[in-house]
Amino acid sequence: QVQLIESGGGSVQTGGSLRLSCAASAYTYTCMGWFRQAPGKELEGVAAMYTPVNDTVYADSVKGRFTISRDNAKNTMYLQMNSLKPEDTASYYCAAGSPYRCGTYYSRPRARFDYWGQGTQVTVSS
């Protein structure tokens, strides 16, 4: 059983930065992703990494502002979030699994990713 533990959420003003971390108990999957859910909205894919080659994909809404990365030595994935906007306010979740076509991570993620973190809140004020 893989455990994912997130940290790094918080409150910032518009334009600020945060770095989320997702510590994994094991690396046995090919796709890791970040997702977010705002109150009253559906789960949204933010970014994902195909771990065999560290290939990354991003949602259009965060492209150029967010960066997904990982440190193999620490079994930890990161989401660096810059130029934050109020619309980025949400609970952020990391997930891991081996879904077919990591590039379509945003489609039916709850069904396709095997492991999920508990979530961390990000609040951006204007």
PDB file of N, CA and C in Angstrom, residues 4 31-37 41-48 57 91-117:
ATOM      1  N   LEU A   4       0.625   8.592   0.400  1.00  0.00           N
ATOM      2  CA  LEU A   4       1.032   9.898  -0.092  1.00  0.00           C
ATOM      3  C   LEU A   4       0.678  10.932   0.962  1.00  0.00           C
ATOM      4  N   CYS A  31       2.833   7.212 -13.178  1.00  0.00           N
ATOM      5  CA  CYS A  31       2.217   8.515 -13.373  1.00  0.00           C
ATOM      6  C   CYS A  31       1.899   9.138 -12.022  1.00  0.00           C
ATOM      7  N   MET A  32       2.319  10.365 -11.841  1.00  0.00           N
ATOM      8  CA  MET A  32       1.970  11.111 -10.634  1.00  0.00           C
ATOM      9  C   MET A  32       1.323  12.415 -11.059  1.00  0.00           C
ATOM     10  N   GLY A  33       0.331  12.828 -10.309  1.00  0.00           N
ATOM     11  CA  GLY A  33      -0.379  14.024 -10.704  1.00  0.00           C
ATOM     12  C   GLY A  33      -0.799  14.883  -9.525  1.00  0.00           C
ATOM     13  N   TRP A  34      -1.090  16.122  -9.853  1.00  0.00           N
ATOM     14  CA  TRP A  34      -1.686  17.061  -8.900  1.00  0.00           C
ATOM     15  C   TRP A  34      -3.074  17.433  -9.388  1.00  0.00           C
ATOM     16  N   PHE A  35      -4.007  17.473  -8.456  1.00  0.00           N
ATOM     17  CA  PHE A  35      -5.389  17.809  -8.756  1.00  0.00           C
ATOM     18  C   PHE A  35      -5.863  18.820  -7.732  1.00  0.00           C
ATOM     19  N   ARG A  36      -6.941  19.513  -8.058  1.00  0.00           N
ATOM     20  CA  ARG A  36      -7.494  20.471  -7.101  1.00  0.00           C
ATOM     21  C   ARG A  36      -9.007  20.473  -7.202  1.00  0.00           C
ATOM     22  N   GLN A  37      -9.615  20.844  -6.098  1.00  0.00           N
ATOM     23  CA  GLN A  37     -11.067  20.921  -6.057  1.00  0.00           C
ATOM     24  C   GLN A  37     -11.476  22.113  -5.222  1.00  0.00           C
ATOM     25  N   LYS A  41     -17.183  22.700  -6.970  1.00  0.00           N
ATOM     26  CA  LYS A  41     -16.686  22.404  -8.313  1.00  0.00           C
ATOM     27  C   LYS A  41     -16.135  20.980  -8.371  1.00  0.00           C
ATOM     28  N   GLU A  42     -15.984  20.498  -9.576  1.00  0.00           N
ATOM     29  CA  GLU A  42     -15.467  19.157  -9.784  1.00  0.00           C
ATOM     30  C   GLU A  42     -13.949  19.129  -9.619  1.00  0.00           C
ATOM     31  N   LEU A  43     -13.465  17.933  -9.389  1.00  0.00           N
ATOM     32  CA  LEU A  43     -12.022  17.728  -9.304  1.00  0.00           C
ATOM     33  C   LEU A  43     -11.387  18.102 -10.640  1.00  0.00           C
ATOM     34  N   GLU A  44     -10.319  18.874 -10.582  1.00  0.00           N
ATOM     35  CA  GLU A  44      -9.678  19.376 -11.797  1.00  0.00           C
ATOM     36  C   GLU A  44      -8.218  18.923 -11.844  1.00  0.00           C
ATOM     37  N   GLY A  45      -7.787  18.437 -12.982  1.00  0.00           N
ATOM     38  CA  GLY A  45      -6.387  18.079 -13.145  1.00  0.00           C
ATOM     39  C   GLY A  45      -5.539  19.321 -13.308  1.00  0.00           C
ATOM     40  N   VAL A  46      -4.424  19.383 -12.597  1.00  0.00           N
ATOM     41  CA  VAL A  46      -3.527  20.530 -12.640  1.00  0.00           C
ATOM     42  C   VAL A  46      -2.268  20.207 -13.438  1.00  0.00           C
ATOM     43  N   ALA A  47      -1.620  19.105 -13.099  1.00  0.00           N
ATOM     44  CA  ALA A  47      -0.364  18.731 -13.762  1.00  0.00           C
ATOM     45  C   ALA A  47      -0.087  17.267 -13.493  1.00  0.00           C
ATOM     46  N   ALA A  48       0.715  16.673 -14.359  1.00  0.00           N
ATOM     47  CA  ALA A  48       1.083  15.275 -14.168  1.00  0.00           C
ATOM     48  C   ALA A  48       2.473  15.021 -14.736  1.00  0.00           C
ATOM     49  N   VAL A  57       2.945  17.332 -18.101  1.00  0.00           N
ATOM     50  CA  VAL A  57       1.831  17.992 -18.784  1.00  0.00           C
ATOM     51  C   VAL A  57       1.136  18.895 -17.776  1.00  0.00           C
ATOM     52  N   SER A  91      -8.629  22.927  -2.586  1.00  0.00           N
ATOM     53  CA  SER A  91      -7.879  21.854  -1.923  1.00  0.00           C
ATOM     54  C   SER A  91      -7.086  21.127  -2.996  1.00  0.00           C
ATOM     55  N   TYR A  92      -5.815  20.927  -2.743  1.00  0.00           N
ATOM     56  CA  TYR A  92      -4.929  20.298  -3.721  1.00  0.00           C
ATOM     57  C   TYR A  92      -4.581  18.887  -3.268  1.00  0.00           C
ATOM     58  N   TYR A  93      -4.639  17.963  -4.209  1.00  0.00           N
ATOM     59  CA  TYR A  93      -4.385  16.555  -3.931  1.00  0.00           C
ATOM     60  C   TYR A  93      -3.309  16.025  -4.866  1.00  0.00           C
ATOM     61  N   CYS A  94      -2.429  15.205  -4.338  1.00  0.00           N
ATOM     62  CA  CYS A  94      -1.523  14.473  -5.205  1.00  0.00           C
ATOM     63  C   CYS A  94      -2.048  13.049  -5.357  1.00  0.00           C
ATOM     64  N   ALA A  95      -1.695  12.449  -6.472  1.00  0.00           N
ATOM     65  CA  ALA A  95      -2.159  11.101  -6.761  1.00  0.00           C
ATOM     66  C   ALA A  95      -1.077  10.346  -7.515  1.00  0.00           C
ATOM     67  N   ALA A  96      -1.123   9.050  -7.415  1.00  0.00           N
ATOM     68  CA  ALA A  96      -0.146   8.204  -8.086  1.00  0.00           C
ATOM     69  C   ALA A  96      -0.814   6.936  -8.583  1.00  0.00           C
ATOM     70  N   GLY A  97      -0.293   6.422  -9.676  1.00  0.00           N
ATOM     71  CA  GLY A  97      -0.818   5.186 -10.233  1.00  0.00           C
ATOM     72  C   GLY A  97      -0.135   4.875 -11.544  1.00  0.00           C
ATOM     73  N   SER A  98      -0.703   3.954 -12.255  1.00  0.00           N
ATOM     74  CA  SER A  98      -0.166   3.593 -13.568  1.00  0.00           C
ATOM     75  C   SER A  98      -1.288   3.551 -14.590  1.00  0.00           C
ATOM     76  N   PRO A  99      -1.995   4.657 -14.762  1.00  0.00           N
ATOM     77  CA  PRO A  99      -3.091   4.662 -15.730  1.00  0.00           C
ATOM     78  C   PRO A  99      -2.576   4.622 -17.158  1.00  0.00           C
ATOM     79  N   TYR A 100      -3.365   4.053 -18.032  1.00  0.00           N
ATOM     80  CA  TYR A 100      -3.018   4.084 -19.458  1.00  0.00           C
ATOM     81  C   TYR A 100      -3.015   5.531 -19.915  1.00  0.00           C
ATOM     82  N   ARG A 101      -1.960   5.964 -20.589  1.00  0.00           N
ATOM     83  CA  ARG A 101      -1.837   7.325 -21.089  1.00  0.00           C
ATOM     84  C   ARG A 101      -1.873   8.359 -19.969  1.00  0.00           C
ATOM     85  N   CYS A 102      -0.745   8.520 -19.321  1.00  0.00           N
ATOM     86  CA  CYS A 102      -0.616   9.518 -18.253  1.00  0.00           C
ATOM     87  C   CYS A 102      -0.993  10.902 -18.751  1.00  0.00           C
ATOM     88  N   GLY A 103      -0.805  11.165 -20.034  1.00  0.00           N
ATOM     89  CA  GLY A 103      -1.104  12.480 -20.581  1.00  0.00           C
ATOM     90  C   GLY A 103      -2.552  12.881 -20.470  1.00  0.00           C
ATOM     91  N   THR A 104      -3.437  11.901 -20.314  1.00  0.00           N
ATOM     92  CA  THR A 104      -4.858  12.213 -20.118  1.00  0.00           C
ATOM     93  C   THR A 104      -5.231  12.043 -18.651  1.00  0.00           C
ATOM     94  N   TYR A 105      -4.346  12.450 -17.776  1.00  0.00           N
ATOM     95  CA  TYR A 105      -4.517  12.291 -16.330  1.00  0.00           C
ATOM     96  C   TYR A 105      -5.795  12.965 -15.829  1.00  0.00           C
ATOM     97  N   TYR A 106      -6.251  13.979 -16.532  1.00  0.00           N
ATOM     98  CA  TYR A 106      -7.379  14.794 -16.078  1.00  0.00           C
ATOM     99  C   TYR A 106      -8.729  14.093 -16.273  1.00  0.00           C
ATOM    100  N   SER A 107      -8.712  13.019 -17.040  1.00  0.00           N
ATOM    101  CA  SER A 107      -9.957  12.300 -17.344  1.00  0.00           C
ATOM    102  C   SER A 107     -10.196  11.190 -16.330  1.00  0.00           C
ATOM    103  N   ARG A 108     -11.291  11.253 -15.637  1.00  0.00           N
ATOM    104  CA  ARG A 108     -11.725  10.252 -14.649  1.00  0.00           C
ATOM    105  C   ARG A 108     -10.599   9.883 -13.677  1.00  0.00           C
ATOM    106  N   PRO A 109      -9.972  10.866 -13.051  1.00  0.00           N
ATOM    107  CA  PRO A 109      -8.803  10.561 -12.216  1.00  0.00           C
ATOM    108  C   PRO A 109      -9.110   9.658 -11.033  1.00  0.00           C
ATOM    109  N   ARG A 110     -10.269   9.819 -10.409  1.00  0.00           N
ATOM    110  CA  ARG A 110     -10.574   8.985  -9.248  1.00  0.00           C
ATOM    111  C   ARG A 110     -10.600   7.510  -9.622  1.00  0.00           C
ATOM    112  N   ALA A 111     -10.988   7.227 -10.839  1.00  0.00           N
ATOM    113  CA  ALA A 111     -11.048   5.832 -11.270  1.00  0.00           C
ATOM    114  C   ALA A 111      -9.692   5.317 -11.753  1.00  0.00           C
ATOM    115  N   ARG A 112      -8.828   6.228 -12.199  1.00  0.00           N
ATOM    116  CA  ARG A 112      -7.609   5.805 -12.874  1.00  0.00           C
ATOM    117  C   ARG A 112      -6.358   5.855 -12.004  1.00  0.00           C
ATOM    118  N   PHE A 113      -6.381   6.654 -10.936  1.00  0.00           N
ATOM    119  CA  PHE A 113      -5.222   6.727 -10.041  1.00  0.00           C
ATOM    120  C   PHE A 113      -5.510   5.895  -8.795  1.00  0.00           C
ATOM    121  N   ASP A 114      -4.527   5.109  -8.392  1.00  0.00           N
ATOM    122  CA  ASP A 114      -4.745   4.164  -7.300  1.00  0.00           C
ATOM    123  C   ASP A 114      -4.572   4.781  -5.915  1.00  0.00           C
ATOM    124  N   TYR A 115      -3.706   5.774  -5.812  1.00  0.00           N
ATOM    125  CA  TYR A 115      -3.363   6.307  -4.493  1.00  0.00           C
ATOM    126  C   TYR A 115      -3.558   7.817  -4.471  1.00  0.00           C
ATOM    127  N   TRP A 116      -4.069   8.307  -3.339  1.00  0.00           N
ATOM    128  CA  TRP A 116      -4.368   9.723  -3.187  1.00  0.00           C
ATOM    129  C   TRP A 116      -3.881  10.225  -1.843  1.00  0.00           C
ATOM    130  N   GLY A 117      -3.411  11.475  -1.837  1.00  0.00           N
ATOM    131  CA  GLY A 117      -3.089  12.115  -0.581  1.00  0.00           C
ATOM    132  C   GLY A 117      -4.336  12.656   0.082  1.00  0.00           C
TER     133      GLY A 117
END
